[in-house]
PDB file of C-alpha atoms in Angstrom:
ATOM      1  CA  MET H 205      22.921 -42.730  25.632  1.00  0.00           C
ATOM      2  CA  SER H 206      21.023 -40.001  23.714  1.00  0.00           C
ATOM      3  CA  ALA H 207      17.743 -38.793  24.993  1.00  0.00           C
ATOM      4  CA  ALA H 208      14.537 -39.418  22.916  1.00  0.00           C
ATOM      5  CA  PRO H 209      13.626 -36.474  20.611  1.00  0.00           C
ATOM      6  CA  HIS H 210      11.368 -33.811  21.827  1.00  0.00           C
ATOM      7  CA  PRO H 211       7.679 -34.292  20.883  1.00  0.00           C
ATOM      8  CA  ASN H 212       7.915 -30.944  18.922  1.00  0.00           C
ATOM      9  CA  GLN H 213      10.751 -32.396  16.932  1.00  0.00           C
ATOM     10  CA  VAL H 214       9.012 -35.604  16.187  1.00  0.00           C
ATOM     11  CA  ALA H 215       5.792 -33.691  15.182  1.00  0.00           C
ATOM     12  CA  PHE H 216       7.772 -31.438  12.857  1.00  0.00           C
ATOM     13  CA  ARG H 217       9.591 -34.332  11.116  1.00  0.00           C
ATOM     14  CA  GLU H 218       6.049 -36.017  10.817  1.00  0.00           C
ATOM     15  CA  GLY H 219       4.669 -32.761   9.252  1.00  0.00           C
ATOM     16  CA  VAL H 220       7.602 -32.468   6.757  1.00  0.00           C
ATOM     17  CA  ASN H 221       7.072 -36.152   5.829  1.00  0.00           C
ATOM     18  CA  TYR H 222       3.333 -35.533   5.034  1.00  0.00           C
ATOM     19  CA  LEU H 223       4.005 -32.415   3.156  1.00  0.00           C
ATOM     20  CA  PHE H 224       6.710 -33.978   1.023  1.00  0.00           C
ATOM     21  CA  HIS H 225       4.624 -37.016   0.316  1.00  0.00           C
ATOM     22  CA  SER H 226       1.772 -34.886  -0.951  1.00  0.00           C
ATOM     23  CA  TRP H 227       3.927 -32.233  -2.818  1.00  0.00           C
ATOM     24  CA  THR H 228       2.783 -32.897  -6.444  1.00  0.00           C
ATOM     25  CA  ALA H 229       6.266 -32.340  -8.054  1.00  0.00           C
ATOM     26  CA  LEU H 230       8.050 -34.432  -5.776  1.00  0.00           C
ATOM     27  CA  LYS H 231       5.467 -37.190  -5.650  1.00  0.00           C
ATOM     28  CA  LEU H 232       5.644 -37.372  -9.480  1.00  0.00           C
ATOM     29  CA  ALA H 233       9.395 -37.503  -9.407  1.00  0.00           C
ATOM     30  CA  VAL H 234       9.333 -40.309  -6.930  1.00  0.00           C
ATOM     31  CA  ASP H 235       6.580 -42.270  -8.618  1.00  0.00           C
ATOM     32  CA  GLY H 236       8.255 -41.834 -12.039  1.00  0.00           C
ATOM     33  CA  GLU H 237      11.576 -42.654 -10.549  1.00  0.00           C
ATOM     34  CA  TRP H 238      13.009 -39.512 -12.145  1.00  0.00           C
ATOM     35  CA  GLY H 239      15.755 -39.604  -9.498  1.00  0.00           C
ATOM     36  CA  GLY H 240      16.593 -43.253 -10.413  1.00  0.00           C
ATOM     37  CA  HIS H 241      15.588 -46.451  -8.842  1.00  0.00           C
ATOM     38  CA  ASP H 242      16.300 -44.968  -5.384  1.00  0.00           C
ATOM     39  CA  SER H 243      13.940 -42.082  -5.802  1.00  0.00           C
ATOM     40  CA  ALA H 244      11.903 -42.903  -2.586  1.00  0.00           C
ATOM     41  CA  ALA H 245      15.349 -43.077  -0.595  1.00  0.00           C
ATOM     42  CA  LYS H 246      16.262 -39.562  -2.067  1.00  0.00           C
ATOM     43  CA  ARG H 247      12.853 -38.175  -0.954  1.00  0.00           C
ATOM     44  CA  ASP H 248      13.562 -39.506   2.612  1.00  0.00           C
ATOM     45  CA  TRP H 249      17.107 -37.990   2.565  1.00  0.00           C
ATOM     46  CA  PHE H 250      15.490 -34.699   1.330  1.00  0.00           C
ATOM     47  CA  ILE H 251      13.131 -34.647   4.347  1.00  0.00           C
ATOM     48  CA  ASP H 252      16.145 -35.458   6.637  1.00  0.00           C
ATOM     49  CA  THR H 253      18.081 -32.456   5.052  1.00  0.00           C
ATOM     50  CA  ILE H 254      15.140 -30.073   5.543  1.00  0.00           C
ATOM     51  CA  VAL H 255      14.474 -31.257   9.175  1.00  0.00           C
ATOM     52  CA  ASP H 256      18.244 -30.807   9.875  1.00  0.00           C
ATOM     53  CA  TYR H 257      18.282 -27.224   8.190  1.00  0.00           C
ATOM     54  CA  PHE H 258      15.490 -26.127  10.572  1.00  0.00           C
ATOM     55  CA  SER H 259      17.245 -27.728  13.550  1.00  0.00           C
ATOM     56  CA  GLU H 260      20.364 -25.776  12.697  1.00  0.00           C
ATOM     57  CA  ASN H 261      18.678 -22.478  11.951  1.00  0.00           C
ATOM     58  CA  GLY H 262      15.665 -22.505  14.216  1.00  0.00           C
ATOM     59  CA  LYS H 263      13.638 -19.418  13.802  1.00  0.00           C
ATOM     60  CA  ASN H 264      16.275 -17.695  11.774  1.00  0.00           C
ATOM     61  CA  VAL H 265      15.461 -19.561   8.680  1.00  0.00           C
ATOM     62  CA  ASP H 266      15.888 -17.457   5.602  1.00  0.00           C
ATOM     63  CA  THR H 267      13.015 -17.883   3.287  1.00  0.00           C
ATOM     64  CA  PHE H 268      14.858 -17.335   0.153  1.00  0.00           C
ATOM     65  CA  ASP H 269      17.689 -19.651   1.284  1.00  0.00           C
ATOM     66  CA  LEU H 270      15.134 -22.254   2.023  1.00  0.00           C
ATOM     67  CA  GLU H 271      13.386 -21.834  -1.464  1.00  0.00           C
ATOM     68  CA  ASP H 272      16.945 -22.022  -3.096  1.00  0.00           C
ATOM     69  CA  ILE H 273      17.537 -25.410  -1.140  1.00  0.00           C
ATOM     70  CA  LEU H 274      14.183 -26.860  -2.403  1.00  0.00           C
ATOM     71  CA  ILE H 275      14.884 -25.846  -5.970  1.00  0.00           C
ATOM     72  CA  GLN H 276      18.525 -27.037  -5.944  1.00  0.00           C
ATOM     73  CA  ILE H 277      17.655 -30.473  -4.519  1.00  0.00           C
ATOM     74  CA  MET H 278      14.715 -30.934  -6.836  1.00  0.00           C
ATOM     75  CA  ASN H 279      17.000 -30.075  -9.892  1.00  0.00           C
ATOM     76  CA  ASP H 280      20.111 -32.041  -8.685  1.00  0.00           C
ATOM     77  CA  GLU H 281      18.228 -35.236  -7.358  1.00  0.00           C
ATOM     78  CA  PHE H 282      15.268 -35.455  -9.573  1.00  0.00           C
ATOM     79  CA  SER H 283      16.192 -33.252 -12.732  1.00  0.00           C
ATOM     80  CA  ILE H 284      13.175 -31.112 -12.049  1.00  0.00           C
ATOM     81  CA  LEU H 285      13.030 -27.341 -12.787  1.00  0.00           C
ATOM     82  CA  LEU H 286      10.184 -26.150 -10.630  1.00  0.00           C
ATOM     83  CA  GLU H 287       8.369 -23.704 -12.947  1.00  0.00           C
ATOM     84  CA  ASP H 288       5.134 -23.813 -10.856  1.00  0.00           C
ATOM     85  CA  LYS H 289       6.633 -21.833  -8.023  1.00  0.00           C
ATOM     86  CA  SER H 290       5.699 -24.750  -5.566  1.00  0.00           C
ATOM     87  CA  GLU H 291       8.976 -24.063  -3.762  1.00  0.00           C
ATOM     88  CA  GLN H 292       7.437 -20.795  -2.426  1.00  0.00           C
ATOM     89  CA  HIS H 293       4.250 -22.612  -1.109  1.00  0.00           C
ATOM     90  CA  ILE H 294       6.339 -25.486   0.370  1.00  0.00           C
ATOM     91  CA  SER H 295       8.620 -23.046   2.009  1.00  0.00           C
ATOM     92  CA  LYS H 296       5.859 -21.056   3.646  1.00  0.00           C
ATOM     93  CA  VAL H 297       4.198 -24.140   4.894  1.00  0.00           C
ATOM     94  CA  LEU H 298       7.527 -25.429   6.375  1.00  0.00           C
ATOM     95  CA  GLU H 299       8.129 -22.212   8.192  1.00  0.00           C
ATOM     96  CA  GLN H 300       4.446 -22.195   9.612  1.00  0.00           C
ATOM     97  CA  LEU H 301       4.811 -25.850  10.517  1.00  0.00           C
ATOM     98  CA  PHE H 302       8.215 -25.200  12.292  1.00  0.00           C
ATOM     99  CA  LEU H 303       6.721 -22.112  14.191  1.00  0.00           C
ATOM    100  CA  GLU H 304       3.601 -24.062  15.317  1.00  0.00           C
ATOM    101  CA  CYS H 305       5.581 -27.167  16.469  1.00  0.00           C
ATOM    102  CA  THR H 306       7.971 -25.157  18.600  1.00  0.00           C
ATOM    103  CA  GLN H 307       4.810 -23.722  20.093  1.00  0.00           C
ATOM    104  CA  GLY H 308       3.520 -27.185  20.874  1.00  0.00           C
ATOM    105  CA  ARG H 309       0.620 -26.746  18.421  1.00  0.00           C
ATOM    106  CA  TYR H 310       0.152 -29.645  15.953  1.00  0.00           C
ATOM    107  CA  ASP H 311      -3.016 -28.604  14.171  1.00  0.00           C
ATOM    108  CA  LEU H 312      -1.037 -28.039  10.789  1.00  0.00           C
ATOM    109  CA  VAL H 313       0.572 -31.540  11.178  1.00  0.00           C
ATOM    110  CA  GLN H 314      -2.993 -33.032  11.464  1.00  0.00           C
ATOM    111  CA  THR H 315      -4.034 -31.022   8.332  1.00  0.00           C
ATOM    112  CA  LEU H 316      -0.981 -32.207   6.402  1.00  0.00           C
ATOM    113  CA  LYS H 317      -1.617 -35.735   7.442  1.00  0.00           C
ATOM    114  CA  THR H 318      -5.314 -35.678   6.279  1.00  0.00           C
ATOM    115  CA  ASP H 319      -4.331 -33.959   2.961  1.00  0.00           C
ATOM    116  CA  SER H 320      -1.688 -36.675   2.368  1.00  0.00           C
ATOM    117  CA  GLN H 321      -4.077 -39.437   3.206  1.00  0.00           C
ATOM    118  CA  LYS H 322      -6.692 -37.901   0.735  1.00  0.00           C
ATOM    119  CA  ILE H 323      -4.162 -37.693  -2.035  1.00  0.00           C
ATOM    120  CA  SER H 324      -2.862 -41.178  -1.239  1.00  0.00           C
ATOM    121  CA  GLY H 325      -6.441 -42.464  -1.253  1.00  0.00           C
ATOM    122  CA  ALA H 326      -7.275 -40.569  -4.562  1.00  0.00           C
ATOM    123  CA  MET H 327      -4.032 -42.023  -6.175  1.00  0.00           C
ATOM    124  CA  LYS H 328      -5.135 -45.487  -5.146  1.00  0.00           C
ATOM    125  CA  SER H 329      -8.620 -45.047  -6.363  1.00  0.00           C
ATOM    126  CA  ALA H 330      -7.470 -43.590  -9.731  1.00  0.00           C
ATOM    127  CA  LYS H 331      -4.913 -46.462 -10.116  1.00  0.00           C
ATOM    128  CA  ALA H 332      -7.764 -48.967  -9.489  1.00  0.00           C
ATOM    129  CA  LYS H 333     -10.123 -47.360 -11.970  1.00  0.00           C
ATOM    130  CA  LYS H 334      -7.239 -47.208 -14.596  1.00  0.00           C
ATOM    131  CA  GLU H 335      -6.553 -50.962 -13.964  1.00  0.00           C
ATOM    132  CA  LYS H 336     -10.113 -51.668 -14.358  1.00  0.00           C
ATOM    133  CA  LEU H 337     -10.434 -49.624 -17.485  1.00  0.00           C
ATOM    134  CA  ASP H 338      -7.397 -51.296 -18.921  1.00  0.00           C
ATOM    135  CA  GLY H 339      -8.971 -54.674 -18.178  1.00  0.00           C
ATOM    136  CA  GLU H 340     -12.154 -53.647 -19.930  1.00  0.00           C
ATOM    137  CA  GLU H 341     -10.126 -52.441 -22.820  1.00  0.00           C
ATOM    138  CA  ASP H 342      -8.352 -55.718 -23.106  1.00  0.00           C
ATOM    139  CA  ASP H 343     -11.739 -57.293 -23.164  1.00  0.00           C
ATOM    140  CA  GLU H 344     -13.048 -54.800 -25.777  1.00  0.00           C
ATOM    141  CA  ASP H 345      -9.927 -55.461 -27.783  1.00  0.00           C
ATOM    142  CA  SER H 346     -10.500 -59.150 -27.919  1.00  0.00           C
ATOM    143  CA  SER H 347     -14.241 -58.760 -28.841  1.00  0.00           C
ATOM    144  CA  ASP H 348     -13.159 -56.303 -31.536  1.00  0.00           C
ATOM    145  CA  GLU H 349     -10.621 -58.806 -33.023  1.00  0.00           C
ATOM    146  CA  GLU H 350     -13.388 -61.475 -32.960  1.00  0.00           C
ATOM    147  CA  ASP H 351     -15.714 -59.028 -34.880  1.00  0.00           C
ATOM    148  CA  ASP H 352     -13.047 -58.313 -37.325  1.00  0.00           C
ATOM    149  CA  GLU H 353     -12.455 -62.112 -37.917  1.00  0.00           C
ATOM    150  CA  ASP H 354     -16.159 -62.559 -38.460  1.00  0.00           C
ATOM    151  CA  MET H 355     -16.152 -59.617 -41.069  1.00  0.00           C
ATOM    152  CA  ASP H 356     -13.204 -61.219 -42.755  1.00  0.00           C
ATOM    153  CA  MET H 357     -15.169 -64.534 -43.049  1.00  0.00           C
ATOM    154  CA  ASP H 358     -18.278 -62.747 -44.289  1.00  0.00           C
ATOM    155  CA  MET H 359     -16.304 -60.956 -46.956  1.00  0.00           C
ATOM    156  CA  ASP H 360     -14.520 -64.114 -47.922  1.00  0.00           C
ATOM    157  CA  GLU H 361     -17.963 -65.943 -48.184  1.00  0.00           C
ATOM    158  CA  GLY H 362     -19.369 -63.074 -50.171  1.00  0.00           C
ATOM    159  CA  SER H 363     -16.428 -62.686 -52.748  1.00  0.00           C
ATOM    160  CA  SER H 364     -16.465 -66.536 -53.359  1.00  0.00           C
ATOM    161  CA  SER H 365     -20.071 -66.752 -54.289  1.00  0.00           C
ATOM    162  CA  SER H 366     -20.200 -63.823 -56.504  1.00  0.00           C
ATOM    163  CA  ALA H 367     -18.180 -62.238 -59.166  1.00  0.00           C
ATOM    164  CA  PRO H 368     -15.475 -59.617 -58.138  1.00  0.00           C
ATOM    165  CA  ALA H 369     -16.816 -55.992 -58.214  1.00  0.00           C
ATOM    166  CA  PRO H 370     -15.816 -54.087 -61.378  1.00  0.00           C
ATOM    167  CA  ARG H 371     -12.985 -51.645 -60.849  1.00  0.00           C
ATOM    168  CA  LYS H 372     -13.579 -48.049 -61.648  1.00  0.00           C
ATOM    169  CA  GLU H 373     -11.033 -46.536 -64.029  1.00  0.00           C
ATOM    170  CA  LYS H 374      -8.948 -43.850 -62.475  1.00  0.00           C
ATOM    171  CA  PRO H 375      -9.885 -40.460 -64.160  1.00  0.00           C
ATOM    172  CA  GLU H 376      -7.281 -38.790 -66.294  1.00  0.00           C
ATOM    173  CA  PRO H 377      -5.534 -35.907 -64.422  1.00  0.00           C
ATOM    174  CA  ILE H 378      -6.669 -32.410 -65.142  1.00  0.00           C
ATOM    175  CA  ILE H 379      -3.893 -30.112 -66.169  1.00  0.00           C
ATOM    176  CA  ASP H 380      -4.360 -26.352 -66.054  1.00  0.00           C
ATOM    177  CA  GLU H 381      -2.995 -23.827 -68.469  1.00  0.00           C
ATOM    178  CA  ASP H 382       0.092 -23.298 -66.256  1.00  0.00           C
ATOM    179  CA  GLY H 383       0.777 -27.058 -66.405  1.00  0.00           C
ATOM    180  CA  PHE H 384      -0.178 -27.842 -62.841  1.00  0.00           C
ATOM    181  CA  GLU H 385      -2.412 -30.887 -62.119  1.00  0.00           C
ATOM    182  CA  THR H 386      -5.755 -30.065 -60.392  1.00  0.00           C
ATOM    183  CA  VAL H 387      -6.459 -32.514 -57.586  1.00  0.00           C
ATOM    184  CA  VAL H 388      -9.987 -33.590 -57.475  1.00  0.00           C
ATOM    185  CA  LYS H 389     -11.284 -34.932 -54.114  1.00  0.00           C
ATOM    186  CA  SER H 390     -13.053 -38.281 -54.513  1.00  0.00           C
ATOM    187  CA  ARG H 391     -16.338 -38.808 -53.025  1.00  0.00           C
ATOM    188  CA  ARG H 392     -16.887 -41.192 -50.157  1.00  0.00           C
ATOM    189  CA  ARG H 393     -19.398 -43.921 -50.358  1.00  0.00           C
TER     190      ARG H 393
END
């Protein structure tokens, strides 16, 4: 029977989870299913891979190797080329998180949790606003259609009671001495 994981390991995994759920590039990839319909499962696997990497390497983690892993997985699993250098930031946070958790300090985990909740809350709020706006646009679209129908009826009524408006004759084209037609811009009414 295996022993329960150490609280430091639990805290580190929790911190990585919060970090990866708030990493903009990864969040967009998962939300947009850029890794396929199982994008969320791929993110969870990604988290496990990073936690395992730290478990195997401990304090001997190579920063450049870690960045390469982040880049490689984002590219292979989500078809993302990280041009924003976010892998450098994520790598630094991961290393700091691991160091603090091994010392039994969980302040960064709490910070990451708070940030993740803020992002999640902001996303939910933005989604709700968008849905509300979409609903209002639908209402506006239907009232616009009604207005258009009213205008069509007004125009039909007007045209049946009076004679059609006389058409203006199209002016003759103006040809310059080289044989090119001069375009004359018509005035708007």
